[in-house]
Amino acid sequence: MEGVTSHPMITYSLLESLHNEEFRHLYVSAQIRELIAAQIRAMREARGWSQDDLGEKAGMAQGRVSKLEDPDYSGLTLKTLKRIGEALDVALLVEYVPF
């Protein structure tokens, strides 16, 4: 485990908590939501688009885009993420990786 705990994003406490299967699944779920929300917002803003602009390009309402940019929103679907990816002209990659 040497070197793992020196990573600024991983504390020893977190590393210990990840041994618990339920915690691991909840943690990964939260990380996915946070990462997706941040990516959508960053890519939208990098293009100088409003939420309305992205919504129009993706065929959805501004309120839906707002929800997708909220890390607490848990209603993400692959279909919606693909629509956002197409509107932003980026690829969506999904993969399973071992803990």
Coordinates of C-alpha atoms in Angstrom, one line a residue:
M1 CA 0.0 0.0 0.0
E2 CA 3.0 2.3 0.0
G3 CA 2.5 5.3 -2.2
V4 CA -1.3 4.9 -2.4
T5 CA -2.0 7.0 0.7
S6 CA 0.4 9.7 -0.5
H7 CA -2.0 10.6 -3.3
P8 CA -3.8 13.8 -2.4
M9 CA -7.2 12.5 -3.3
I10 CA -6.9 9.3 -1.3
T11 CA -6.6 9.4 2.5
Y12 CA -6.0 6.4 4.7
S13 CA -9.5 6.7 6.1
L14 CA -11.0 6.6 2.6
L15 CA -8.8 3.7 1.7
E16 CA -10.0 1.8 4.7
S17 CA -13.6 2.6 4.0
L18 CA -13.3 1.3 0.5
H19 CA -12.9 -2.2 2.0
N20 CA -16.6 -2.1 2.7
E21 CA -18.6 -3.2 -0.3
E22 CA -21.7 -1.0 0.4
F23 CA -19.5 2.1 0.9
R24 CA -17.5 1.3 -2.3
H25 CA -20.7 1.2 -4.4
L26 CA -22.0 4.4 -2.9
Y27 CA -18.7 6.2 -3.3
V28 CA -18.3 5.2 -6.9
S29 CA -21.9 6.3 -7.6
A30 CA -21.2 9.7 -6.1
Q31 CA -18.0 10.1 -8.0
I32 CA -19.7 9.3 -11.3
R33 CA -22.4 11.9 -10.7
E34 CA -19.8 14.5 -9.7
L35 CA -17.6 13.8 -12.7
I36 CA -20.3 13.7 -15.3
A37 CA -21.9 16.9 -13.9
A38 CA -18.6 18.8 -13.9
Q39 CA -17.7 17.5 -17.4
I40 CA -21.0 18.6 -18.9
R41 CA -20.8 22.1 -17.4
A42 CA -17.1 22.5 -18.3
M43 CA -17.6 21.5 -21.9
R44 CA -20.7 23.7 -22.3
E45 CA -19.0 26.7 -20.8
A46 CA -15.8 26.1 -22.9
R47 CA -18.1 26.5 -26.0
G48 CA -19.6 29.6 -24.6
W49 CA -23.0 28.0 -24.5
S50 CA -25.8 28.6 -22.0
Q51 CA -27.8 25.8 -20.6
D52 CA -30.5 26.8 -23.1
D53 CA -28.1 26.4 -26.0
L54 CA -27.0 22.9 -24.9
G55 CA -30.6 22.0 -24.3
E56 CA -31.6 23.1 -27.8
K57 CA -28.7 21.2 -29.4
A58 CA -29.6 18.0 -27.3
G59 CA -33.3 18.3 -27.8
M60 CA -34.1 18.9 -24.1
A61 CA -35.3 21.7 -21.9
Q62 CA -32.8 23.9 -20.0
G63 CA -34.1 22.5 -16.8
R64 CA -33.0 19.1 -17.8
V65 CA -29.5 20.4 -18.6
S66 CA -29.5 22.1 -15.2
K67 CA -30.3 18.8 -13.5
L68 CA -27.5 17.0 -15.4
E69 CA -25.0 19.6 -14.2
D70 CA -26.1 19.0 -10.6
P71 CA -23.9 16.4 -8.9
D72 CA -26.8 15.5 -6.6
Y73 CA -29.0 14.4 -9.5
S74 CA -29.2 10.7 -9.7
G75 CA -31.4 10.3 -12.8
L76 CA -28.6 9.9 -15.3
T77 CA -29.3 7.5 -18.2
L78 CA -27.1 6.3 -21.0
K79 CA -29.6 7.6 -23.5
T80 CA -29.4 11.1 -22.1
L81 CA -25.6 11.0 -21.7
K82 CA -25.4 9.9 -25.4
R83 CA -27.6 12.8 -26.4
I84 CA -25.4 15.3 -24.5
G85 CA -22.3 13.7 -26.1
E86 CA -23.8 14.1 -29.6
A87 CA -24.7 17.7 -28.9
L88 CA -21.2 18.5 -27.6
D89 CA -19.7 16.3 -30.4
V90 CA -17.7 14.2 -28.0
A91 CA -17.6 10.4 -27.4
L92 CA -19.2 8.8 -24.3
L93 CA -17.0 5.9 -23.0
V94 CA -18.3 3.6 -20.3
E95 CA -16.3 0.7 -18.9
Y96 CA -16.1 -1.6 -15.9
V97 CA -12.9 -1.7 -13.9
P98 CA -12.1 -3.8 -10.9
F99 CA -11.8 -2.3 -7.5

